[in-house]
Coordinates of C-alpha atoms in Angstrom, one line a residue:
Chain A
X1 CA 138.7 98.0 85.5
X2 CA 135.7 98.8 83.3
X3 CA 134.0 102.2 83.4
X4 CA 130.7 102.1 85.1
X5 CA 128.9 103.4 82.1
X6 CA 129.7 100.2 80.3
X7 CA 127.1 98.5 82.7
X8 CA 124.3 100.6 81.3
X9 CA 122.1 98.6 79.0
X10 CA 120.9 100.2 75.6
X11 CA 117.4 98.7 75.9
X12 CA 116.9 100.3 79.3
X13 CA 119.2 103.2 79.4
X14 CA 117.3 105.1 76.8
X15 CA 115.4 108.0 78.8
X16 CA 111.7 107.1 77.7
X17 CA 112.3 103.3 78.2
X18 CA 113.8 104.0 81.7
X19 CA 110.7 106.0 82.4
X20 CA 108.3 103.3 81.3
X21 CA 109.9 100.8 83.5
X22 CA 110.0 103.2 86.5
X23 CA 106.3 103.7 86.2
X24 CA 105.4 100.0 85.8
X25 CA 107.8 99.0 88.6
X26 CA 105.4 100.2 91.4
X27 CA 102.2 99.3 89.6
X28 CA 100.5 96.1 88.6
X29 CA 99.9 97.4 85.1
X30 CA 99.3 100.6 83.2
X31 CA 97.4 101.2 80.1
X32 CA 98.9 102.7 76.8
X33 CA 97.0 106.1 77.3
X34 CA 98.3 106.6 80.8
X35 CA 101.9 105.9 79.8
X36 CA 101.4 108.2 76.7
X37 CA 100.1 111.1 78.8
X38 CA 102.4 110.7 81.7
X39 CA 105.6 110.6 79.5
X40 CA 104.2 113.2 77.0
X41 CA 104.7 111.0 73.9
X42 CA 102.9 110.4 70.7
X43 CA 101.2 107.1 70.0
X44 CA 103.9 106.0 67.4
X45 CA 106.8 107.0 69.6
X46 CA 105.4 105.2 72.8
X47 CA 104.6 102.1 70.6
X48 CA 108.2 101.9 69.2
X49 CA 109.7 102.1 72.8
X50 CA 107.2 99.4 74.0
X51 CA 108.2 97.2 71.1
X52 CA 111.8 97.3 72.1
X53 CA 111.1 96.6 75.7
X54 CA 108.7 93.7 74.8
X55 CA 111.3 92.2 72.4
X56 CA 113.9 92.4 75.3
X57 CA 111.4 90.6 77.5
X58 CA 111.1 93.5 79.9
X59 CA 107.4 94.2 79.5
X60 CA 104.4 92.1 78.7
X61 CA 101.7 93.7 76.5
X62 CA 98.0 92.6 76.7
X63 CA 95.5 93.9 74.1
X64 CA 92.0 93.5 75.2
X65 CA 88.5 94.8 74.6
X66 CA 86.8 96.6 77.4
X67 CA 83.3 97.9 76.8
X68 CA 83.8 97.0 73.1
X69 CA 86.8 99.4 72.9
X70 CA 90.3 98.2 72.4
X71 CA 92.7 98.8 75.3
X72 CA 96.4 98.0 75.7
X73 CA 97.7 97.1 79.2
X74 CA 101.4 96.9 79.9
X75 CA 103.0 95.0 82.7
X76 CA 106.7 94.9 83.8
X77 CA 108.2 91.3 83.9
X78 CA 110.6 89.8 86.3
X79 CA 113.5 90.4 84.0
X80 CA 112.3 93.9 83.5
X81 CA 112.5 94.6 87.2
X82 CA 116.0 93.0 87.3
X83 CA 117.1 95.2 84.3
X84 CA 115.7 98.4 86.0
X85 CA 117.5 97.5 89.3
X86 CA 120.8 96.8 87.4
X87 CA 120.4 100.1 85.5
X88 CA 119.7 102.1 88.8
X89 CA 122.8 100.4 90.3
X90 CA 124.9 101.4 87.3
X91 CA 123.7 105.0 87.4
X92 CA 124.6 105.2 91.2
X93 CA 128.0 103.8 90.3
X94 CA 128.5 106.4 87.6
X95 CA 127.7 109.1 90.1
X96 CA 129.9 107.6 92.8
X97 CA 132.8 107.2 90.3
X98 CA 132.4 110.8 89.1
X99 CA 132.4 112.1 92.6
X100 CA 135.4 110.1 93.5
X101 CA 137.2 111.5 90.4
X102 CA 136.3 115.1 91.3
X103 CA 137.6 114.6 94.9
X104 CA 140.9 113.1 93.6
X105 CA 141.3 116.1 91.1
X106 CA 140.7 118.7 93.9
X107 CA 143.2 116.8 96.1
X108 CA 146.0 116.7 93.4
X109 CA 145.3 120.4 92.5
X110 CA 145.5 121.4 96.2
Chain B
X1 CA 131.0 115.9 84.7
X2 CA 128.5 115.3 81.9
X3 CA 128.0 111.7 82.9
X4 CA 127.6 112.8 86.6
X5 CA 124.9 115.3 85.7
X6 CA 123.1 113.0 83.3
X7 CA 123.1 110.1 85.9
X8 CA 121.8 112.4 88.6
X9 CA 119.0 113.6 86.4
X10 CA 118.1 110.1 85.4
X11 CA 117.9 109.0 89.0
X12 CA 115.7 112.0 89.9
X13 CA 113.4 111.3 87.0
X14 CA 113.2 107.6 87.9
X15 CA 112.2 108.6 91.5
X16 CA 109.5 111.0 90.2
X17 CA 108.0 108.4 87.8
X18 CA 108.3 105.6 90.4
X19 CA 106.2 107.8 92.8
X20 CA 103.6 108.2 90.0
X21 CA 103.4 104.4 89.5
X22 CA 103.0 103.9 93.2
X23 CA 100.4 106.6 93.8
X24 CA 97.3 104.3 93.7
X25 CA 98.7 102.3 96.6
X26 CA 98.7 105.5 98.9
X27 CA 95.0 106.0 98.2
X28 CA 93.8 104.1 101.1
X29 CA 90.5 105.9 102.0
X30 CA 88.2 103.2 100.7
X31 CA 89.7 100.3 102.7
X32 CA 89.9 102.5 105.8
X33 CA 86.2 103.4 105.3
X34 CA 85.2 99.8 104.9
X35 CA 87.3 98.5 107.9
X36 CA 86.0 101.5 109.9
X37 CA 82.5 100.3 109.3
X38 CA 83.4 96.7 110.3
X39 CA 84.9 97.9 113.5
X40 CA 82.0 100.3 114.2
X41 CA 79.6 97.3 113.9
X42 CA 82.0 95.0 115.9
X43 CA 82.2 97.4 118.9
X44 CA 78.6 97.1 120.1
X45 CA 78.2 93.5 118.7
X46 CA 81.0 92.2 121.1
X47 CA 79.1 93.6 124.1
X48 CA 76.0 91.7 123.0
X49 CA 77.4 88.3 121.9
X50 CA 80.8 88.2 123.7
X51 CA 84.3 88.2 122.3
X52 CA 84.4 84.4 121.9
X53 CA 81.7 84.7 119.2
X54 CA 82.9 87.9 117.6
X55 CA 85.1 85.9 115.1
X56 CA 82.0 84.6 113.4
X57 CA 81.3 88.2 112.4
X58 CA 84.7 89.7 112.2
X59 CA 86.4 86.8 110.1
X60 CA 83.9 86.9 107.1
X61 CA 83.4 90.7 107.4
X62 CA 87.1 91.3 107.2
X63 CA 87.7 89.0 104.3
X64 CA 84.7 90.5 102.5
X65 CA 86.2 94.0 103.3
X66 CA 89.5 92.9 101.7
X67 CA 87.7 91.6 98.6
X68 CA 85.6 94.7 98.4
X69 CA 88.7 96.9 98.7
X70 CA 90.5 94.9 96.0
X71 CA 87.6 95.3 93.7
X72 CA 87.6 99.1 94.4
X73 CA 91.3 99.3 93.5
X74 CA 90.6 97.3 90.3
X75 CA 87.7 99.6 89.2
X76 CA 89.7 102.9 89.9
X77 CA 92.7 101.4 88.2
X78 CA 90.5 100.6 85.2
X79 CA 89.3 104.3 85.1
X80 CA 92.7 105.9 85.6
X81 CA 94.7 103.4 83.5
X82 CA 97.1 102.6 86.3
X83 CA 96.3 99.6 88.5
X84 CA 97.8 98.9 91.9
X85 CA 98.8 95.3 92.8
X86 CA 96.0 93.6 94.6
X87 CA 97.5 90.3 95.7
X88 CA 99.5 91.8 98.5
X89 CA 96.5 93.6 100.0
X90 CA 94.3 90.5 99.9
X91 CA 97.0 88.2 101.2
X92 CA 97.9 90.5 104.2
X93 CA 94.3 91.2 105.3
X94 CA 93.4 87.5 105.0
X95 CA 96.6 86.4 106.9
X96 CA 96.2 89.0 109.7
X97 CA 92.5 88.2 110.2
X98 CA 93.2 84.5 110.4
X99 CA 96.1 85.0 112.7
X100 CA 94.0 87.2 114.9
X101 CA 91.3 84.5 115.3
X102 CA 94.0 81.8 116.1
X103 CA 95.4 84.2 118.8
X104 CA 92.0 84.7 120.4
X105 CA 91.2 81.0 120.5
X106 CA 94.6 80.0 121.8
X107 CA 94.5 82.7 124.5
X108 CA 91.0 81.4 125.6
X109 CA 92.0 77.7 125.6
X110 CA 95.3 78.3 127.3
X111 CA 93.9 80.9 129.7
X112 CA 96.3 83.6 128.6
X113 CA 94.5 86.8 129.1
X114 CA 97.0 89.0 127.2
X115 CA 96.9 86.8 124.2
X116 CA 93.2 86.4 124.2
X117 CA 92.6 90.2 124.6
X118 CA 95.5 91.8 122.7
X119 CA 96.4 89.0 120.3
X120 CA 93.9 89.6 117.6
X121 CA 94.5 93.4 117.7
X122 CA 98.3 92.9 117.5
X123 CA 97.9 90.4 114.6
X124 CA 95.8 93.0 112.7
X125 CA 98.1 95.9 113.6
X126 CA 101.1 93.9 112.3
X127 CA 99.1 93.3 109.1
X128 CA 98.4 97.0 108.7
X129 CA 102.0 97.8 109.4
X130 CA 103.2 95.5 106.5
X131 CA 100.6 97.2 104.2
X132 CA 101.8 100.6 105.4
X133 CA 105.4 99.8 104.5
X134 CA 104.4 98.1 101.2
X135 CA 102.3 101.1 100.2
X136 CA 104.7 103.6 101.7
X137 CA 101.6 105.2 103.2
X138 CA 101.9 107.7 106.1
X139 CA 98.2 107.6 106.6
X140 CA 98.3 103.8 107.3
X141 CA 101.4 104.2 109.5
X142 CA 99.4 106.8 111.6
X143 CA 96.5 104.2 111.7
X144 CA 99.0 101.5 112.9
X145 CA 100.3 103.7 115.7
X146 CA 96.7 104.6 116.9
X147 CA 95.8 100.9 116.8
X148 CA 98.8 99.9 118.9
X149 CA 98.0 102.7 121.5
X150 CA 94.4 101.6 121.6
X151 CA 95.4 98.0 122.3
X152 CA 97.9 99.0 125.1
X153 CA 95.3 101.3 126.7
X154 CA 92.3 98.9 126.6
X155 CA 94.3 95.9 128.0
X156 CA 95.6 98.1 130.9
X157 CA 92.3 99.9 131.8
X158 CA 89.5 97.3 130.9
X159 CA 89.0 93.6 130.8
X160 CA 87.0 91.1 128.8
X161 CA 84.4 92.2 126.2
X162 CA 84.6 95.9 127.1
X163 CA 88.4 95.9 126.4
X164 CA 87.7 94.5 122.9
X165 CA 84.7 96.9 122.4
X166 CA 87.1 99.8 123.3
X167 CA 89.8 98.6 120.8
X168 CA 87.6 98.2 117.8
X169 CA 85.5 101.2 118.6
X170 CA 88.5 103.5 118.8
X171 CA 90.0 101.9 115.6
X172 CA 86.6 102.7 113.9
X173 CA 86.9 106.4 114.9
X174 CA 90.5 106.7 113.8
X175 CA 89.9 104.8 110.5
X176 CA 87.0 107.2 109.7
X177 CA 89.1 110.3 110.4
X178 CA 92.0 109.1 108.4
X179 CA 89.7 108.0 105.5
X180 CA 88.3 111.5 105.3
X181 CA 91.8 113.0 105.5
X182 CA 93.1 110.7 102.8
X183 CA 90.1 111.2 100.5
X184 CA 90.3 115.0 100.8
X185 CA 94.1 114.8 100.2
X186 CA 93.7 112.7 97.0
X187 CA 90.8 114.9 95.7
X188 CA 93.1 118.0 96.1
X189 CA 96.2 116.3 94.5
X190 CA 94.9 113.5 92.4

C-alpha cells in the first residue's frame, strides 16, 4: 500500500501554487495584482508560480490592455480544478492516515 | 505528526483562500435592489392590468435585471481584480423567469388555480434557492424563505390579482431590506 503523501503532486502541492488554485477555484478569474496582494508575493515570485501552473495546464493566462494599461487575468482550467480536488483528497487522506496511526499507537501502548 | 500538522494547516489555508475567491458571489445587494424594484413596480401593475398580462412586463424586466446584475458583477470584478462567474447567475434567472411564465399560462389554460397563482412564484423561489446554494449566501437563503412564506400566505388568504400583488409586493419589501443589510455588511467587511 502506498503512503498517501505519494498522491501529492509537486505542481500543486507547493503552498503558493495551492493558494493560487484555491482562490481561482471559486472565481471566474482574478488579476495578477489581486493574487499578488492576497498571497503577499513579489511580482517575480508570483510570475514563476503562475508559469509552473500554466505549463502544467492548470491555469490559463490572458494578457490584455484595459484603459491603455496592461493587465493579466488568470483563470483556472478544468484540469486545474481536477488537480486541486485530487490534492485536497490526498491531504484529507494524509490526515486520516496520521490519525489512524496515532490511534493504533495509543492502543498498543495501553 | 509533521505530515498531519502540515496537511491540516494546508487545508485550513485552502478553505480561507477559497472563501476569498468566492466572496464576490455573496455580494448580492445589487441584484436584490434591482429585483426589489421590479417587484415594487409589478405589485400595483398587476392590479391595473391583471395577472394574465403581467408576464409582458415581468419577463423582459427580469431578463433585463439579470443582464444588469451581470454587468454590475463584471464592473465590480474589473475594479477589484476578482471576477465572479456570471453565466450561472444569468442562466438561473432566465430559466426561473421563463418557467414561471409557463406555470402561469398552464395554470390559466388548465384551470388550476394553485398553479396559476403560486406556480410563477415557486419557479422564481426555486431559482433563487439554486443561486443561494451556488453563492453560499445566507442573505439569499433568507430571501428564499421569505418568498416561500409570502406565496403560501397569499394563496391562502387572497385570490386572483390581489394574491399576486401581495406576493410581489412583499418580495419587494424583503429584497430592499436584505439589499440594505448586505450592502452595509460588505461596506463594513469588504
